């Protein structure tokens, strides 16, 4: 088993994490190493749930903070082992998110008496379909572990605070026609031709920009798939357009659905998935204090992240971690040593009072 | 082996043909039976090519006529064995085209000294992809067998003359955009949205109606497939629209392609298949004589049929046979006894002088 030493240098620890492969579904080795390192700390209570590991301080503080990150990475892209080039550490997951994990592990091992109690959550299967996500299993088996006054997800955010997240709605819009042989196409009605109106409406649509706590959530509405076709000699009687709506966290799932249906009132719509976003909650006590301590101007998170899972449990959450989010899932991903050290120092200071 | 008796009653012969299954690729039994029946006729010279059978009179007449039909049917649809209900004979292939085959077999066996020499062509694999079509193999191995002053394909045409046929062109129109994450869709260009213009142009397009020899060939231009989609969170950078053009036989394959490219000048177009049609040739000697003898007002053939293969070999060709073409490939297909007898009588009269 890989041995991790969280008390060692932060860069060495990040390299050791990168060099322990943990593609989604195959995180057990890394979880073993993390569990073992944390069990060596007398100030932590450790629980293992699948390939997720939860460690808590329990000093009776007035506030409790979750610091979380996923153990898994996307599949390798020929970018192992890790490689240090000056200020930049390259390798699979360096950015998303073994840099953030290293910071969290260091804090867990070294902060023996933080001024806020901390629950460290290292979880499995974030990079795959949501039903496999380790947070789901923890929420189902030990929901109390995910309750806190604030959760910090150490996803790459360029060491600035990305607050809240947008919701996602996927739906199929079905345009119907009437089938016919193409040699006598006037006997039918071409559903693909009629779909022009739906696609044009999407093209004409101006997505809204919604201001919440001073942050601009820019929505988006896109056709992400179009499917029509029976055979080369048949006028298609069906054309299905899959649309993806990214909606501001001020809309509920129900409101997002009503909004979409209002835009395409005359069409058949089937909503196949809808997950609400998370409000930034910048006005709430612990969030305001943290944002001030981190010294970064919060930005709105436009994608969907696991902060929404915490929001759904009633725990305000934000993204804060080292690494440029645009590098996530790229073969050339890296994390800068400066951001690693900055994230550790700022969180350490805030948790030390 | 099934024994066929072409000298017997026409209805009995049609039933025997229907009751000898001959799905495409599995015509050998039927070809054996047809070959055996024709070899019993001393006035015919018979050749077997794969599962196709060609039989010729050779009396040194001034004109030669081909009478052709395919032996194969589409797969069974629970419509075997044959069933006679008053004037209607039901069963797989009754309409397409064992009724026509029965007429041709009767003519071959009974007309021992026609006033025009006749080449009877019973061929395999018409209902499947063109490269398997029995006429191709005959044209490759014995091209002279397909030369004549006129070819009559006994495909179901409701006992009226369907003249010429339209050409077919399939092409892919590719619309391009720029890929992006849907959470930041304004960073990309949605190819599916841009495809609205192509689909709208297809919807607005008025197909031409082209008059040839007094027959109206009504063209058609349709999207028969639309494909776009990478993932639910990705703005698609490509949308491919497959279009199917049915064009009048007065246009060559090249002219049809130029026509399509002219309509979509600003787009990437890849022509995947183009086959020209066949001119009706109503003004040509033997066609005019036949049309008069058949006593039917010719109609334009809007679909593509094997008459185009004969036209490509320089042999004018038309469709004339028993059975409603709209019933072809349906489980309830049938042929009316009246049309069977009418087709036999008219062709017999014309070939007897």
mmCIF file of C-alpha atoms in Angstrom, chain A residues 162 166 170 181-186 190 192-197 199-200 202-203 218-236 239 242 244 246 272-273 300-304 325, chain B residues 162 166 170 181-186 190 192-197 199-200 202-203 218-236 239 242 244 246 272-273 300-304 325:
data_model
loop_
_atom_site.group_PDB
_atom_site.id
_atom_site.type_symbol
_atom_site.label_atom_id
_atom_site.label_comp_id
_atom_site.label_asym_id
_atom_site.label_seq_id
_atom_site.Cartn_x
_atom_site.Cartn_y
_atom_site.Cartn_z
ATOM 1 C CA UNK A 162 -16.766 30.072 -6.660
ATOM 2 C CA UNK A 166 -26.369 26.655 -11.497
ATOM 3 C CA UNK A 170 -32.404 18.097 -19.692
ATOM 4 C CA UNK A 181 -42.167 7.356 -49.033
ATOM 5 C CA UNK A 182 -39.790 10.066 -50.262
ATOM 6 C CA UNK A 183 -40.863 9.361 -53.851
ATOM 7 C CA UNK A 184 -44.247 10.786 -52.794
ATOM 8 C CA UNK A 185 -43.126 13.070 -50.016
ATOM 9 C CA UNK A 186 -46.117 15.401 -50.374
ATOM 10 C CA UNK A 190 -41.470 16.014 -42.639
ATOM 11 C CA UNK A 192 -37.167 17.207 -39.470
ATOM 12 C CA UNK A 193 -38.225 20.186 -41.589
ATOM 13 C CA UNK A 194 -40.700 21.249 -38.901
ATOM 14 C CA UNK A 195 -37.902 21.057 -36.307
ATOM 15 C CA UNK A 196 -36.370 24.130 -37.957
ATOM 16 C CA UNK A 197 -38.742 26.293 -35.915
ATOM 17 C CA UNK A 199 -33.873 25.117 -33.498
ATOM 18 C CA UNK A 200 -34.406 28.669 -34.732
ATOM 19 C CA UNK A 202 -33.198 28.184 -29.554
ATOM 20 C CA UNK A 203 -30.841 30.194 -31.743
ATOM 21 C CA UNK A 218 -25.507 33.582 -16.806
ATOM 22 C CA UNK A 219 -27.936 30.943 -17.963
ATOM 23 C CA UNK A 220 -27.756 28.900 -21.141
ATOM 24 C CA UNK A 221 -30.214 26.969 -23.272
ATOM 25 C CA UNK A 222 -28.833 24.620 -25.926
ATOM 26 C CA UNK A 223 -29.821 21.830 -28.223
ATOM 27 C CA UNK A 224 -27.286 19.158 -27.277
ATOM 28 C CA UNK A 225 -28.663 16.450 -29.567
ATOM 29 C CA UNK A 226 -30.923 16.184 -32.588
ATOM 30 C CA UNK A 227 -32.195 12.824 -33.774
ATOM 31 C CA UNK A 228 -34.337 12.071 -36.803
ATOM 32 C CA UNK A 229 -34.167 9.373 -39.430
ATOM 33 C CA UNK A 230 -35.864 6.107 -40.378
ATOM 34 C CA UNK A 231 -34.373 5.227 -43.758
ATOM 35 C CA UNK A 232 -33.034 7.102 -46.758
ATOM 36 C CA UNK A 233 -36.336 6.661 -48.593
ATOM 37 C CA UNK A 234 -38.684 7.597 -45.756
ATOM 38 C CA UNK A 235 -39.948 11.053 -44.740
ATOM 39 C CA UNK A 236 -39.311 11.008 -40.969
ATOM 40 C CA UNK A 239 -37.564 14.561 -34.747
ATOM 41 C CA UNK A 242 -32.583 17.224 -26.565
ATOM 42 C CA UNK A 244 -29.905 21.366 -21.868
ATOM 43 C CA UNK A 246 -28.421 25.769 -17.195
ATOM 44 C CA UNK A 272 -35.551 13.629 -18.436
ATOM 45 C CA UNK A 273 -33.472 15.112 -15.627
ATOM 46 C CA UNK A 300 -20.452 32.700 -9.559
ATOM 47 C CA UNK A 301 -20.094 28.985 -10.360
ATOM 48 C CA UNK A 302 -21.819 28.445 -13.707
ATOM 49 C CA UNK A 303 -21.495 24.699 -13.932
ATOM 50 C CA UNK A 304 -23.144 22.258 -11.587
ATOM 51 C CA UNK A 325 -10.773 24.818 -13.679
ATOM 52 C CA UNK B 162 -45.770 3.306 -65.400
ATOM 53 C CA UNK B 166 -37.075 9.222 -61.211
ATOM 54 C CA UNK B 170 -28.454 11.121 -51.242
ATOM 55 C CA UNK B 181 -19.234 23.310 -22.253
ATOM 56 C CA UNK B 182 -22.944 24.085 -21.971
ATOM 57 C CA UNK B 183 -22.296 25.886 -18.678
ATOM 58 C CA UNK B 184 -20.437 28.451 -20.810
ATOM 59 C CA UNK B 185 -22.242 27.998 -24.088
ATOM 60 C CA UNK B 186 -21.468 31.525 -25.271
ATOM 61 C CA UNK B 190 -24.094 25.596 -31.598
ATOM 62 C CA UNK B 192 -27.585 22.277 -34.206
ATOM 63 C CA UNK B 193 -28.987 25.785 -33.820
ATOM 64 C CA UNK B 194 -27.331 26.820 -37.069
ATOM 65 C CA UNK B 195 -28.901 23.811 -38.816
ATOM 66 C CA UNK B 196 -32.275 25.557 -38.454
ATOM 67 C CA UNK B 197 -31.469 27.525 -41.609
ATOM 68 C CA UNK B 199 -34.036 22.655 -42.393
ATOM 69 C CA UNK B 200 -36.070 25.821 -42.959
ATOM 70 C CA UNK B 202 -35.810 22.464 -47.112
ATOM 71 C CA UNK B 203 -39.233 23.238 -45.670
ATOM 72 C CA UNK B 218 -42.943 15.497 -59.408
ATOM 73 C CA UNK B 219 -39.625 15.836 -57.653
ATOM 74 C CA UNK B 220 -39.001 15.796 -53.919
ATOM 75 C CA UNK B 221 -36.281 17.038 -51.604
ATOM 76 C CA UNK B 222 -36.299 15.841 -48.013
ATOM 77 C CA UNK B 223 -34.186 15.670 -44.920
ATOM 78 C CA UNK B 224 -34.283 11.953 -44.138
ATOM 79 C CA UNK B 225 -31.916 12.088 -41.168
ATOM 80 C CA UNK B 226 -30.534 14.666 -38.749
ATOM 81 C CA UNK B 227 -27.675 13.819 -36.443
ATOM 82 C CA UNK B 228 -26.083 16.016 -33.812
ATOM 83 C CA UNK B 229 -24.948 15.356 -30.271
ATOM 84 C CA UNK B 230 -21.788 14.727 -28.270
ATOM 85 C CA UNK B 231 -22.939 14.717 -24.662
ATOM 86 C CA UNK B 232 -25.643 16.400 -22.623
ATOM 87 C CA UNK B 233 -23.156 19.009 -21.369
ATOM 88 C CA UNK B 234 -21.476 19.830 -24.678
ATOM 89 C CA UNK B 235 -22.504 22.389 -27.305
ATOM 90 C CA UNK B 236 -22.325 20.292 -30.507
ATOM 91 C CA UNK B 239 -24.826 18.733 -37.277
ATOM 92 C CA UNK B 242 -28.916 13.710 -44.806
ATOM 93 C CA UNK B 244 -32.768 12.621 -50.319
ATOM 94 C CA UNK B 246 -35.878 12.461 -56.128
ATOM 95 C CA UNK B 272 -23.063 9.666 -50.899
ATOM 96 C CA UNK B 273 -25.116 8.074 -53.677
ATOM 97 C CA UNK B 300 -45.069 8.598 -64.569
ATOM 98 C CA UNK B 301 -43.122 6.313 -62.181
ATOM 99 C CA UNK B 302 -42.037 8.519 -59.291
ATOM 100 C CA UNK B 303 -39.973 5.978 -57.410
ATOM 101 C CA UNK B 304 -36.782 4.397 -58.679
ATOM 102 C CA UNK B 325 -48.222 -0.771 -55.906
#
